[in-house]
Each structure stands twice: as C-alpha cells, then as structure tokens.
Amino acid sequence: MVSDTEPRRSQTFHVVNLGCKVNRVESDDFTAALLARGGEAVDEESADLVIVNTCTVTGEAEKKTRKAVRGALRANDRARVIVTGCAAAISPEVFEAMDARVQVVPKGSMMGLLAPEGSSFEPHGAAPLLRVGDEFPTRVGIKVQDGCNNACTYCIVHVARGRAWSRPADEIVSEAVRLAQAGVREIVLTGINLGSYAFEGMTLAGLLRRLLEATDDGVRFRISSVEPRDVHDDLIELMARSDGRICRHLHLPLQSGSPKVLKEMARPYKAAYFEDLVDRLYEAMPMLSLSTDVIVGFPGETEEDFQATVSMAEHCRFSKMHIFRYSMREGTPAACRADQVDPAVKAERAKRIESVAQRLRDEDLARRAGTVELALVETNGVATTESYHEVRVSEDACVGELTEFRL
C-alpha cells in the first residue's frame, strides 16, 4: 500500500481527470511527476495508486466525481486512492468516509507529494517537467492563473479555488520556451479566470507579447476560456496582428442571452455589452471563430429568456456551443430558489438549442470553404484548425506538426 506521505518510486499509477482544462493541465502535471519518479501509467484495475482530480462546478459534476471515486475503489481492491481538486476542497469528509484507502489531498500539496526526489516544486506552479509524449495531449496547456473573484450564483468554484492569483511571467515564459524546444507547436494558456491575469502590472495581452517574442514562428498560442469583460482592446489588437500565432479563436462564455437571467446569475456583464464586444471582435478579425458556454433552464428562465439566448447565439455566429442544462449545486444561491425549471422543459430547450448550435457550426465551416488554415495534427489522422474545427488529414501526417489545410 502507498504511504500517506510519499508514493513509491516504482509504483504503477492511474490518473482520473474530471472537469475543466485547468484540471487537465494539473492532472498532466501529476502524471509527469510520477513518470519522472519512475512510475508507470497503467489502467485503473492494475494501479498501485489512483488519483482522482475532481470537479464540483455543478450538482451533476459532483455526482460524476463521487461515482468516479467509488468506481476506482470497486475496480481495484488494493490501490491507494488520492482524491484532490475542487470537490475534495468543498467536501473532503464525503470522500474520506467512502473507504479507509481514500486520502484527500489539497491541490496545493499534490506536487510536493508526487515530486521526484531532488526536484523543486512550487505549491501553485506548474511542474518543471515537460508534459510531452504519448501520455499527454498534443496541444499542451500552461496554467497561468488560478482562482476567481467572481461569484456567479450557480457556481461554487470561487469557493473551491479561492481568490484569483497569477503565476510570475518569467516562470510562464520559461515553461513555454522549454515546451517549444521540445517540439510543441500549440500551447494553450489556461486559467480559472484567465482574463484576470495580472502579474506586476502585466495583463494577459502583455504576457502574450512576451511569449511571442520568446518563441519563433513555428509555435502558436491559443487562449482558452476568457470572460467577456476581460477582452480589452489591447488583446484584440494583438490577436488581429499576430498573423495566426495567437489563434483567431476565442471561447467567450455567454451562459444566457437574457438580460434578466444574466443579472440573476450575477454575471459581470450585460447582454448588450456581450453583443457589442462580439461585433468589435469580428470587425477586427472577420474570420474569427467564437465558441461559448450556454446554460439552459436557469431558475426562473422563461421561454422569452430562452429565445433571447437563441437570438444572441445567432447574432454571434458561434462556431461551437457547449450546452449545459442547469444543475443545482448545493451551497449556491441559485440552488435555493423556488422557481426551478421543470427537468422536461430543460431537456426540451437543450435539444432545441443544440440544433441551433449544429446549424451555426455548419454555417461557420461553410463560410471558411476554400480558405487555408494551419492545422495541428493530433492522433488517428485528425487535426485541429486555427478556428478550432476538427478535420481529417492523411494518416501519414506527422503528429504534433502544423500543416496547411484547405477547408
């Protein structure tokens, strides 16, 4: 059995990742640390150690997290199960009560626990180990920021992650340079509230300038989810003149197109602001690709509110939409409301807007017909274009390379 304080050097391990792109980067850090320690990544049933990196953004995510931990315990009757992440931060006692083999470890303590001997890991920094190879995604993420100072009424992540903080710019640039030297061709900047990045007066745009200067034209950067109010003119201008080195794609969470619902969600922008921002983005970058998140069935959402979301989606011409049915998360203001939307209504609205999302995605691809974009070759003959469309390429295409693709 694994020690409570230090995993064995030669152990086998399995990492279960749940939730957002930041969790994905952190889980990859755990894998990199264990590989550097001489560990071997195996399936859940064969592992000495199972790490479950949890999510708690919604009630449904919480259920999936508990199911994943129980599944790990059932699949393997001897492994030590480390539970970390947002759900573990909110309700550690729930997971500790599941089995004596479960150990809840705060996210900030994980790298100290898993680090190879003689290495130096900052509690909140990324591991100084390259997440490059068959065990890792081709598009490599760098966590540049964590925490959130917003308090949306449906979300508890700001409680689990704490106040917003930003990594030192020098540390981020050094990591990016090392990844580029190792052959990584697309680096994705991630954060819980990425657009709030601020280190010694440097904004996200300033960080991107430094990253462009420190790497050559063979590397491009992608901005993951960024809050609408954090997309300022300097960032728009930098993206527009970067000639694709900063992917002309943004993920802007909308959540709702209804002014009333946005206000009740405590989202830090108004519907009119979002619409104006999108118009300015398309003016600066006509071939920009925009993806988004939408919640249907928020408490009190009427058919009129829902139609406002559909209208906003059509105006914004989203190339991809992640549709979520509102799921009550205990401990949030929205979960206490008496005007919960009937599950059947939520399901019906989700189905309708998913149809809209598919139509908009098809229309975005049609607009790009005949144009050429650089696509990052991933696995099994699949590549990801700058505009974040998956396309088929030759099975012989070199994984990890950027190649021109005519849409």
mmCIF file of C-alpha atoms in Angstrom, residues 151-155 254-256 258-269 294-299 301 326 334 337:
data_model
loop_
_atom_site.group_PDB
_atom_site.id
_atom_site.type_symbol
_atom_site.label_atom_id
_atom_site.label_comp_id
_atom_site.label_asym_id
_atom_site.label_seq_id
_atom_site.Cartn_x
_atom_site.Cartn_y
_atom_site.Cartn_z
ATOM 1 C CA ALA A 151 -19.407 34.873 -7.513
ATOM 2 C CA CYS A 152 -21.887 33.701 -10.135
ATOM 3 C CA THR A 153 -24.991 32.457 -8.359
ATOM 4 C CA TYR A 154 -24.886 28.987 -9.946
ATOM 5 C CA CYS A 155 -21.178 28.366 -9.288
ATOM 6 C CA LEU A 254 -22.271 33.608 -22.710
ATOM 7 C CA GLN A 255 -24.389 31.469 -20.338
ATOM 8 C CA SER A 256 -27.567 33.360 -21.307
ATOM 9 C CA SER A 258 -31.382 37.250 -21.499
ATOM 10 C CA PRO A 259 -30.563 40.478 -19.615
ATOM 11 C CA LYS A 260 -32.786 39.330 -16.754
ATOM 12 C CA VAL A 261 -31.151 35.921 -16.414
ATOM 13 C CA LEU A 262 -27.630 37.344 -16.686
ATOM 14 C CA LYS A 263 -28.424 39.719 -13.834
ATOM 15 C CA GLU A 264 -29.826 36.899 -11.696
ATOM 16 C CA MET A 265 -26.763 34.794 -12.468
ATOM 17 C CA ALA A 266 -24.606 37.734 -11.252
ATOM 18 C CA ARG A 267 -22.626 37.534 -14.487
ATOM 19 C CA PRO A 268 -20.207 40.505 -14.693
ATOM 20 C CA TYR A 269 -21.551 41.888 -17.998
ATOM 21 C CA VAL A 294 -24.704 28.262 -22.509
ATOM 22 C CA ILE A 295 -26.841 27.223 -19.539
ATOM 23 C CA VAL A 296 -30.488 26.428 -20.251
ATOM 24 C CA GLY A 297 -33.148 26.162 -17.574
ATOM 25 C CA PHE A 298 -31.616 28.514 -15.008
ATOM 26 C CA PRO A 299 -34.183 29.140 -12.240
ATOM 27 C CA GLU A 301 -35.908 31.208 -17.133
ATOM 28 C CA TYR A 326 -28.835 23.963 -15.246
ATOM 29 C CA ALA A 334 -29.418 29.646 -7.339
ATOM 30 C CA ARG A 337 -34.589 29.418 -5.459
#
